[in-house]
PDB file of C-alpha atoms in Angstrom:
ATOM      1  CA  MET A   1      -9.349 -33.963 -28.605  1.00 46.00           C
ATOM      2  CA  ASN A   2      -8.148 -35.745 -25.098  1.00 45.00           C
ATOM      3  CA  SER A   3      -4.790 -34.407 -25.300  1.00 44.00           C
ATOM      4  CA  LEU A   4      -6.304 -30.549 -25.263  1.00 39.00           C
ATOM      5  CA  ARG A   5      -8.704 -31.424 -23.043  1.00 43.00           C
ATOM      6  CA  MET A   6      -5.913 -32.685 -20.451  1.00 37.00           C
ATOM      7  CA  ILE A   7      -4.320 -29.403 -20.940  1.00 37.00           C
ATOM      8  CA  VAL A   8      -6.890 -27.491 -20.069  1.00 34.00           C
ATOM      9  CA  ILE A   9      -7.903 -29.626 -17.233  1.00 36.00           C
ATOM     10  CA  LEU A  10      -4.098 -29.432 -15.729  1.00 33.00           C
ATOM     11  CA  HIS A  11      -4.220 -25.523 -16.554  1.00 36.00           C
ATOM     12  CA  VAL A  12      -7.403 -24.888 -14.366  1.00 34.00           C
ATOM     13  CA  PHE A  13      -5.646 -27.118 -11.463  1.00 33.00           C
ATOM     14  CA  PHE A  14      -2.498 -24.670 -12.073  1.00 35.00           C
ATOM     15  CA  LEU A  15      -4.405 -21.667 -11.636  1.00 33.00           C
ATOM     16  CA  ILE A  16      -6.347 -22.993  -8.291  1.00 35.00           C
ATOM     17  CA  TRP A  17      -2.998 -24.240  -6.858  1.00 37.00           C
ATOM     18  CA  VAL A  18      -1.365 -20.804  -7.671  1.00 35.00           C
ATOM     19  CA  SER A  19      -3.983 -18.637  -6.172  1.00 36.00           C
ATOM     20  CA  LEU A  20      -4.597 -20.888  -3.144  1.00 37.00           C
ATOM     21  CA  PRO A  21      -1.528 -19.093  -0.909  1.00 41.00           C
ATOM     22  CA  VAL A  22      -2.763 -15.817  -1.839  1.00 40.00           C
ATOM     23  CA  TYR A  23      -6.394 -16.713  -0.303  1.00 36.00           C
ATOM     24  CA  ALA A  24      -4.660 -18.404   2.535  1.00 38.00           C
ATOM     25  CA  GLU A  25      -2.494 -15.445   3.160  1.00 50.00           C
ATOM     26  CA  ASP A  26      -5.462 -13.059   2.917  1.00 50.00           C
ATOM     27  CA  VAL A  27      -7.461 -14.749   5.528  1.00 55.00           C
ATOM     28  CA  ASN A  28      -4.595 -14.231   8.078  1.00 90.00           C
ATOM     29  CA  TYR A  29      -4.842 -10.358   8.085  1.00 97.00           C
ATOM     30  CA  ASN A  30      -5.903  -8.989  11.515  1.00 97.00           C
ATOM     31  CA  PHE A  31      -5.498  -5.114  10.484  1.00 98.00           C
ATOM     32  CA  GLU A  32      -7.829  -3.777   7.719  1.00 98.00           C
ATOM     33  CA  GLY A  33      -8.017  -0.125   7.123  1.00 98.00           C
ATOM     34  CA  ASN A  34      -9.979   2.106   4.651  1.00 97.00           C
ATOM     35  CA  ALA A  35      -8.647   5.992   4.674  1.00 97.00           C
ATOM     36  CA  ASN A  36      -8.903   9.210   2.513  1.00 96.00           C
ATOM     37  CA  GLY A  37      -7.132  12.304   2.344  1.00 95.00           C
ATOM     38  CA  ILE A  38      -4.544  14.276   0.455  1.00 93.00           C
ATOM     39  CA  PHE A  39      -1.103  14.007  -0.963  1.00 92.00           C
ATOM     40  CA  LYS A  40       0.985  16.692  -1.867  1.00 93.00           C
ATOM     41  CA  ILE A  41       4.233  17.122  -4.025  1.00 91.00           C
ATOM     42  CA  GLN A  42       6.600  18.845  -2.258  1.00 91.00           C
ATOM     43  CA  SER A  43       9.696  18.775  -4.515  1.00 91.00           C
ATOM     44  CA  MET A  44      10.776  17.701  -8.030  1.00 88.00           C
ATOM     45  CA  MET A  45      13.964  17.166  -9.876  1.00 88.00           C
ATOM     46  CA  LEU A  46      14.103  16.780 -13.567  1.00 84.00           C
ATOM     47  CA  ILE A  47      17.770  16.853 -14.879  1.00 79.00           C
ATOM     48  CA  ASP A  48      18.845  15.752 -18.370  1.00 78.00           C
ATOM     49  CA  GLU A  49      18.795  12.274 -18.645  1.00 78.00           C
ATOM     50  CA  MET A  50      18.938  11.430 -14.878  1.00 80.00           C
ATOM     51  CA  PRO A  51      15.519   9.631 -13.710  1.00 88.00           C
ATOM     52  CA  ALA A  52      12.828  12.058 -12.741  1.00 90.00           C
ATOM     53  CA  GLN A  53      12.306  12.279  -8.950  1.00 92.00           C
ATOM     54  CA  PHE A  54       9.803  13.825  -6.609  1.00 91.00           C
ATOM     55  CA  ASN A  55       8.685  13.706  -3.146  1.00 95.00           C
ATOM     56  CA  GLY A  56       6.218  14.615  -0.598  1.00 95.00           C
ATOM     57  CA  MET A  57       3.845  13.958   1.929  1.00 96.00           C
ATOM     58  CA  VAL A  58       0.277  12.245   2.646  1.00 96.00           C
ATOM     59  CA  ASN A  59      -1.821  12.777   5.324  1.00 97.00           C
ATOM     60  CA  ILE A  60      -5.367  10.283   5.504  1.00 97.00           C
ATOM     61  CA  SER A  61      -7.856   9.361   7.848  1.00 97.00           C
ATOM     62  CA  GLY A  62     -10.159   6.554   8.128  1.00 97.00           C
ATOM     63  CA  ASP A  63     -11.291   3.398   9.715  1.00 98.00           C
ATOM     64  CA  VAL A  64      -9.451   0.311  10.751  1.00 98.00           C
ATOM     65  CA  ASP A  65     -10.673  -2.967  12.161  1.00 98.00           C
ATOM     66  CA  TYR A  66      -7.499  -4.455  14.205  1.00 97.00           C
ATOM     67  CA  ASN A  67      -8.388  -8.002  15.807  1.00 96.00           C
ATOM     68  CA  GLY A  68     -12.100  -7.215  15.643  1.00 96.00           C
ATOM     69  CA  ASN A  69     -11.574  -3.778  17.264  1.00 96.00           C
ATOM     70  CA  LYS A  70     -13.168  -0.633  15.264  1.00 97.00           C
ATOM     71  CA  LEU A  71     -10.645   2.086  15.523  1.00 97.00           C
ATOM     72  CA  LYS A  72     -10.331   5.552  13.833  1.00 98.00           C
ATOM     73  CA  SER A  73      -6.917   6.274  12.645  1.00 97.00           C
ATOM     74  CA  VAL A  74      -4.655   9.170  11.104  1.00 98.00           C
ATOM     75  CA  VAL A  75      -1.962   8.506   8.999  1.00 97.00           C
ATOM     76  CA  SER A  76       1.164  10.756   8.099  1.00 97.00           C
ATOM     77  CA  CYS A  77       3.737   9.772   5.416  1.00 97.00           C
ATOM     78  CA  ILE A  78       6.955  10.918   3.662  1.00 97.00           C
ATOM     79  CA  TYR A  79       7.350   9.382   0.372  1.00 96.00           C
ATOM     80  CA  SER A  80       9.628   9.514  -2.597  1.00 95.00           C
ATOM     81  CA  VAL A  81       9.358   8.058  -6.442  1.00 93.00           C
ATOM     82  CA  VAL A  82      11.916   7.880  -8.794  1.00 94.00           C
ATOM     83  CA  ILE A  83      10.652   7.056 -12.250  1.00 92.00           C
ATOM     84  CA  GLN A  84      12.880   5.837 -15.185  1.00 90.00           C
ATOM     85  CA  ASP A  85      11.890   4.323 -18.385  1.00 89.00           C
ATOM     86  CA  GLY A  86       8.153   4.571 -17.546  1.00 88.00           C
ATOM     87  CA  ILE A  87       8.409   2.474 -14.271  1.00 92.00           C
ATOM     88  CA  GLY A  88       7.680   4.549 -11.154  1.00 92.00           C
ATOM     89  CA  VAL A  89       9.203   3.305  -7.488  1.00 94.00           C
ATOM     90  CA  TYR A  90       7.332   4.622  -4.479  1.00 93.00           C
ATOM     91  CA  ARG A  91       8.766   4.490  -1.143  1.00 96.00           C
ATOM     92  CA  GLY A  92       7.040   5.864   1.750  1.00 96.00           C
ATOM     93  CA  THR A  93       7.523   5.743   5.773  1.00 98.00           C
ATOM     94  CA  CYS A  94       4.293   6.357   7.709  1.00 97.00           C
ATOM     95  CA  ARG A  95       3.162   6.814  11.297  1.00 98.00           C
ATOM     96  CA  GLU A  96      -0.600   5.704  11.888  1.00 98.00           C
ATOM     97  CA  TYR A  97      -2.030   7.498  14.937  1.00 98.00           C
ATOM     98  CA  PHE A  98      -4.805   6.097  16.849  1.00 97.00           C
ATOM     99  CA  ASN A  99      -4.686   8.093  20.042  1.00 94.00           C
ATOM    100  CA  GLU A 100      -1.348   9.330  21.895  1.00 91.00           C
ATOM    101  CA  ASP A 101      -0.206   6.322  22.899  1.00 96.00           C
ATOM    102  CA  ASP A 102      -1.029   3.816  20.393  1.00 97.00           C
ATOM    103  CA  VAL A 103       1.206   4.483  17.228  1.00 98.00           C
ATOM    104  CA  LEU A 104       2.116   1.893  14.163  1.00 98.00           C
ATOM    105  CA  TYR A 105       5.199   2.566  12.042  1.00 98.00           C
ATOM    106  CA  THR A 106       5.329   1.180   8.537  1.00 98.00           C
ATOM    107  CA  SER A 107       7.317   1.469   5.485  1.00 98.00           C
ATOM    108  CA  MET A 108       6.324   0.566   1.953  1.00 96.00           C
ATOM    109  CA  VAL A 109       7.201  -0.038  -1.654  1.00 96.00           C
ATOM    110  CA  SER A 110       5.414  -0.277  -4.710  1.00 94.00           C
ATOM    111  CA  LYS A 111       6.799  -0.285  -8.403  1.00 93.00           C
ATOM    112  CA  TYR A 112       4.127   0.635 -11.347  1.00 90.00           C
ATOM    113  CA  ASN A 113       3.870   1.622 -14.773  1.00 88.00           C
ATOM    114  CA  PHE A 114       4.277   5.546 -15.158  1.00 83.00           C
ATOM    115  CA  PRO A 115       1.697   7.511 -15.214  1.00 82.00           C
ATOM    116  CA  THR A 116      -0.685   5.972 -13.392  1.00 81.00           C
ATOM    117  CA  ASN A 117      -3.276   6.798 -10.750  1.00 82.00           C
ATOM    118  CA  SER A 118      -3.126   3.312  -8.405  1.00 87.00           C
ATOM    119  CA  ALA A 119      -0.859   0.771  -7.462  1.00 91.00           C
ATOM    120  CA  GLU A 120      -0.334  -1.951  -4.744  1.00 95.00           C
ATOM    121  CA  SER A 121       2.484  -1.329  -2.240  1.00 95.00           C
ATOM    122  CA  GLU A 122       3.942  -4.089  -0.143  1.00 97.00           C
ATOM    123  CA  VAL A 123       3.899  -2.816   3.544  1.00 98.00           C
ATOM    124  CA  ILE A 124       6.464  -3.829   6.408  1.00 98.00           C
ATOM    125  CA  VAL A 125       5.439  -3.021   9.830  1.00 98.00           C
ATOM    126  CA  LEU A 126       8.524  -1.431  11.555  1.00 98.00           C
ATOM    127  CA  GLY A 127       7.112  -1.251  15.152  1.00 97.00           C
ATOM    128  CA  GLY A 128       5.321   1.198  17.421  1.00 97.00           C
ATOM    129  CA  SER A 129       4.147   2.285  20.803  1.00 97.00           C
ATOM    130  CA  GLY A 130       1.229   1.387  23.191  1.00 97.00           C
ATOM    131  CA  MET A 131      -0.749  -1.752  21.534  1.00 96.00           C
ATOM    132  CA  PHE A 132       1.882  -1.835  18.654  1.00 97.00           C
ATOM    133  CA  GLU A 133       4.994  -1.660  21.004  1.00 97.00           C
ATOM    134  CA  ASP A 134       7.360  -4.242  19.545  1.00 96.00           C
ATOM    135  CA  ALA A 135       5.154  -5.161  16.280  1.00 97.00           C
ATOM    136  CA  THR A 136       6.331  -6.593  13.163  1.00 97.00           C
ATOM    137  CA  GLY A 137       4.520  -8.036  10.286  1.00 97.00           C
ATOM    138  CA  LYS A 138       3.846  -7.274   6.595  1.00 97.00           C
ATOM    139  CA  GLY A 139       0.855  -6.753   4.293  1.00 97.00           C
ATOM    140  CA  VAL A 140      -0.445  -4.703   1.158  1.00 97.00           C
ATOM    141  CA  ASN A 141      -1.959  -1.590   0.481  1.00 95.00           C
ATOM    142  CA  THR A 142      -3.590  -0.312  -2.566  1.00 95.00           C
ATOM    143  CA  TRP A 143      -3.761   3.508  -3.260  1.00 91.00           C
ATOM    144  CA  ASN A 144      -5.739   5.269  -5.750  1.00 89.00           C
ATOM    145  CA  SER A 145      -5.499   8.777  -6.519  1.00 84.00           C
ATOM    146  CA  ALA A 146      -8.032   8.761  -9.343  1.00 75.00           C
ATOM    147  CA  GLY A 147      -6.200  11.329 -11.059  1.00 72.00           C
ATOM    148  CA  ILE A 148      -8.007  13.930  -8.975  1.00 76.00           C
ATOM    149  CA  THR A 149      -6.063  17.328  -8.277  1.00 77.00           C
ATOM    150  CA  ASP A 150      -6.950  20.332  -6.366  1.00 80.00           C
ATOM    151  CA  PRO A 151      -7.451  22.644  -9.525  1.00 84.00           C
ATOM    152  CA  ASN A 152      -5.940  25.649  -7.831  1.00 86.00           C
ATOM    153  CA  TYR A 153      -3.162  23.856  -6.649  1.00 83.00           C
ATOM    154  CA  SER A 154      -1.807  21.052  -8.956  1.00 82.00           C
ATOM    155  CA  ASP A 155       0.534  19.595  -6.288  1.00 86.00           C
ATOM    156  CA  ILE A 156      -2.011  18.364  -4.124  1.00 88.00           C
ATOM    157  CA  GLY A 157      -4.448  15.400  -4.815  1.00 89.00           C
ATOM    158  CA  TYR A 158      -7.096  13.088  -3.655  1.00 92.00           C
ATOM    159  CA  LEU A 159      -6.239   9.939  -2.123  1.00 92.00           C
ATOM    160  CA  LYS A 160      -7.847   6.711  -0.918  1.00 95.00           C
ATOM    161  CA  VAL A 161      -5.913   3.719   0.525  1.00 96.00           C
ATOM    162  CA  ASN A 162      -6.952   0.344   1.536  1.00 97.00           C
ATOM    163  CA  THR A 163      -4.427  -1.580   4.006  1.00 97.00           C
ATOM    164  CA  LYS A 164      -4.447  -5.191   4.951  1.00 98.00           C
ATOM    165  CA  LEU A 165      -1.921  -6.372   7.468  1.00 98.00           C
ATOM    166  CA  LYS A 166      -0.987  -9.231   9.497  1.00 98.00           C
ATOM    167  CA  ILE A 167       0.562  -7.688  12.999  1.00 98.00           C
ATOM    168  CA  ASN A 168       2.481  -9.651  15.357  1.00 96.00           C
ATOM    169  CA  VAL A 169       2.811  -8.065  18.992  1.00 95.00           C
ATOM    170  CA  ASP A 170       5.065  -9.962  21.186  1.00 82.00           C
TER     171      ASP A 170
END
């Protein structure tokens, strides 16, 4: 009985230890955004035994908290998805516009079981202009389409995105 108790205690400590880096990383984000909009599938390729592939664009807008400043943004992305053996890999590049001068450039990758309506992506900050000139950093975003598409155009769907980044500007 004591050995089982010791195993349980060690397991709990291990879980706490493993979760600490995630929590510590989360409190260091200085950019948090919530946006809604649409995705559009622009082309699809399905050829025999080759992996399925489709690409398109995303247009979303929403609210951002960057270093305590409340901002509005509009995001435009292009993406591609390759699906093989039930695994989808999403790759996208985005420009997030805050005004004419302040633009943030990012890229992202997510890997998920297909089909799904949501996933988490790793995001890399590529730079920008204005207040994001020479920006670097990384973070995550979670996207969710909830399976909602336009009944008249099945290649257009609704999208909700939550983004958390640690941005460094020199």
